[in-house]
Short mmCIF file of C-alpha atoms in Angstrom, two decimals:
data_model
loop_
_atom_site.label_atom_id
_atom_site.label_comp_id
_atom_site.label_asym_id
_atom_site.label_seq_id
_atom_site.Cartn_x
_atom_site.Cartn_y
_atom_site.Cartn_z
CA MET A 576 -25.02 1.86 18.47
CA GLN A 577 -24.55 -1.64 17.14
CA ALA A 578 -22.67 -2.39 13.97
CA THR A 579 -25.44 -4.26 12.21
CA GLY A 580 -24.10 -3.73 8.74
CA SER A 581 -21.53 -1.96 6.75
CA TRP A 582 -19.98 1.17 8.26
CA LEU A 583 -20.65 2.80 4.92
CA ARG A 584 -24.27 3.28 5.95
CA TRP A 585 -23.78 4.76 9.41
CA ALA A 586 -20.32 6.34 9.28
CA PRO A 587 -21.64 9.92 8.90
CA THR A 588 -23.49 9.65 12.24
CA LEU A 589 -20.42 8.19 13.94
CA VAL A 590 -18.44 11.32 13.16
CA LEU A 591 -20.88 13.32 15.27
CA ARG A 592 -20.94 10.81 18.15
CA ALA A 593 -17.22 10.18 18.63
CA PRO A 594 -16.65 10.51 22.39
CA ALA A 595 -12.84 10.37 22.21
CA ALA A 596 -12.30 13.58 20.22
CA PRO A 597 -13.18 17.19 20.99
CA MET A 598 -16.33 18.32 19.21
CA THR A 599 -14.60 21.20 17.40
CA GLN A 600 -12.12 18.80 15.79
CA ILE A 601 -14.90 16.44 14.80
CA HIS A 602 -16.95 19.22 13.24
CA ALA A 603 -13.92 20.55 11.36
CA ALA A 604 -13.14 17.06 10.05
CA ALA A 605 -16.78 16.37 9.18
CA ASP A 606 -17.05 19.63 7.22
CA MET A 607 -14.23 18.71 4.87
CA LEU A 608 -14.93 14.98 4.58
CA LEU A 609 -17.22 13.10 2.29
CA PRO A 610 -19.07 10.07 3.63
CA PRO A 611 -17.40 6.80 2.54
CA LYS A 612 -19.76 5.82 -0.27
CA PRO A 613 -19.76 9.20 -2.07
CA LEU A 614 -16.00 9.40 -1.48
CA LEU A 615 -15.50 6.03 -3.19
CA ARG A 616 -17.63 7.14 -6.13
CA ALA A 617 -15.71 10.42 -6.43
CA LEU A 618 -12.39 8.54 -6.41
CA LEU A 619 -13.54 6.19 -9.16
CA ARG A 620 -14.77 9.18 -11.20
CA ALA A 621 -11.41 10.92 -10.76
CA HIS A 622 -9.64 7.77 -11.98
CA ARG A 623 -11.53 8.02 -15.30
CA ARG A 624 -9.10 10.79 -16.28
CA LEU A 625 -6.09 8.49 -15.89
CA PRO A 626 -4.49 6.39 -18.62
CA PRO A 627 -6.10 2.90 -18.82
CA GLU A 628 -3.28 1.07 -17.00
CA MET A 629 -3.19 3.58 -14.15
CA ARG A 630 -6.98 3.64 -13.93
CA ALA A 631 -7.21 -0.14 -13.62
CA LEU A 632 -4.54 -0.21 -10.93
CA GLY A 633 -6.08 2.71 -9.04
CA ASP A 634 -9.64 1.38 -9.21
CA ASP A 635 -8.61 -2.05 -7.98
CA TYR A 636 -6.59 -0.59 -5.11
CA VAL A 637 -9.30 1.84 -3.99
CA LYS A 638 -12.01 -0.82 -4.08
CA ALA A 639 -9.84 -3.27 -2.14
CA GLU A 640 -9.01 -0.66 0.53
CA PHE A 641 -12.64 0.33 1.00
CA ARG A 642 -13.63 -3.35 1.18
CA ARG A 643 -10.86 -4.03 3.70
CA HIS A 644 -12.00 -1.16 5.93
CA GLN A 645 -15.71 -1.80 5.56
CA HIS A 646 -16.32 -3.06 9.11
CA ILE A 647 -14.38 -0.49 11.12
CA ASP A 648 -16.10 0.42 14.40
CA ASN A 649 -13.81 3.17 15.72
CA PRO A 650 -15.11 6.58 14.58
CA LEU A 651 -11.65 8.11 14.67
CA HIS A 652 -10.32 5.42 12.35
CA ILE A 653 -13.18 6.12 9.97
CA VAL A 654 -12.43 9.85 10.01
CA GLY A 655 -8.71 9.16 9.48
CA PHE A 656 -9.42 6.75 6.63
CA CYS A 657 -11.80 9.14 4.88
CA SER A 658 -9.56 12.16 5.41
CA GLN A 659 -6.55 10.43 3.83
CA TRP A 660 -8.60 9.34 0.82
CA LYS A 661 -10.06 12.87 0.53
CA MET A 662 -6.53 14.29 0.43
CA TYR A 663 -5.71 11.80 -2.35
CA LEU A 664 -8.86 12.85 -4.22
CA ASP A 665 -7.94 16.52 -3.90
CA ALA A 666 -4.44 15.76 -5.23
CA MET A 667 -5.92 13.80 -8.15
CA LEU A 668 -8.23 16.68 -9.04
CA ALA A 669 -5.36 19.18 -8.80
CA ASP A 670 -3.25 16.98 -11.11
CA THR A 671 -5.94 16.98 -13.77
CA LYS A 672 -5.92 20.79 -13.78
CA ASN A 673 -2.14 20.82 -14.39
CA PRO A 674 -1.60 21.90 -18.04
CA SER A 675 1.77 20.11 -18.28
CA GLY A 676 0.10 16.74 -17.75
CA ALA A 677 2.52 15.83 -14.95
CA ARG A 678 1.03 13.70 -12.19
CA GLY A 679 1.95 13.32 -8.54
CA ALA A 680 4.30 15.25 -6.33
CA SER A 681 7.83 14.95 -5.06
CA LEU A 682 8.29 13.07 -1.83
CA ASP A 683 8.92 15.39 1.10
CA PRO A 684 12.48 14.84 2.46
CA ASP A 685 11.16 15.03 6.04
CA VAL A 686 8.76 12.18 5.32
CA LEU A 687 11.52 10.21 3.60
CA ASP A 688 13.74 10.57 6.69
CA LYS A 689 11.03 8.91 8.79
CA PHE A 690 10.88 5.79 6.57
CA SER A 691 12.13 2.53 8.02
CA ASP A 692 14.77 0.50 6.17
CA GLU A 693 12.05 -1.84 4.93
CA GLN A 694 10.00 1.07 3.59
CA LEU A 695 13.05 2.52 1.83
CA TYR A 696 13.72 -0.87 0.24
CA GLN A 697 10.09 -1.13 -0.91
CA LEU A 698 10.29 2.37 -2.36
CA TYR A 699 13.47 1.46 -4.24
CA GLU A 700 11.85 -1.74 -5.58
CA LEU A 701 8.85 0.31 -6.71
CA LYS A 702 11.17 2.75 -8.47
CA LEU A 703 12.90 -0.09 -10.34
CA ALA A 704 9.58 -1.70 -11.29
CA THR A 705 8.16 1.54 -12.66
CA GLU A 706 11.33 2.33 -14.59
CA GLU A 707 11.18 -1.12 -16.15
CA ALA A 708 7.48 -0.82 -16.93
CA PHE A 709 7.94 2.50 -18.71
CA ASP A 710 11.23 1.73 -20.48
CA PRO A 711 10.52 -0.60 -23.44
CA ALA A 712 14.23 -1.22 -24.16
CA ARG A 713 14.88 -2.36 -20.61
CA ALA A 714 11.74 -4.53 -20.57
CA GLN A 715 12.80 -6.16 -23.85
CA ALA A 716 16.24 -6.94 -22.40
CA THR A 717 14.71 -8.67 -19.38
CA MET A 718 12.29 -10.83 -21.39
CA PRO A 719 13.14 -14.54 -21.51
CA SER A 720 14.80 -15.65 -24.73
CA GLY A 721 12.41 -16.95 -27.34
CA THR A 722 9.60 -14.59 -26.37
CA GLN A 723 8.55 -11.76 -28.56
CA SER A 724 6.85 -8.58 -27.54
CA ALA A 725 3.46 -7.77 -29.02
#
């Protein structure tokens, strides 16, 4: 099969033709996965329930990732890509059913132990950036003198 266009069109057939994986695993993965295009649409629909800032960030990131992975030829990479995004979609849908309004989940300590030093540093930087973004007093203190907040 030649890749004559976007993998979004022929990815569902690749799942069934992957020679490198046992057929039972492929069928199990195919049963729970959505094809890429419907998956992208479902993700964007799920983001509609987010606050505007989070929705904009999420939509931009999802679109960029799907664009970046548009020309993947390896069926197992396609299945891995779609399965990870499907897990994210399932988590998003579960969060919207949470009556407390809390979003996300705690990071598993076993996963955290596997992070490299660079990943830990990036996680710490992300923590600081989010604390600053959601703490108006701290953001005001870091603004250059002479600027006023809106």
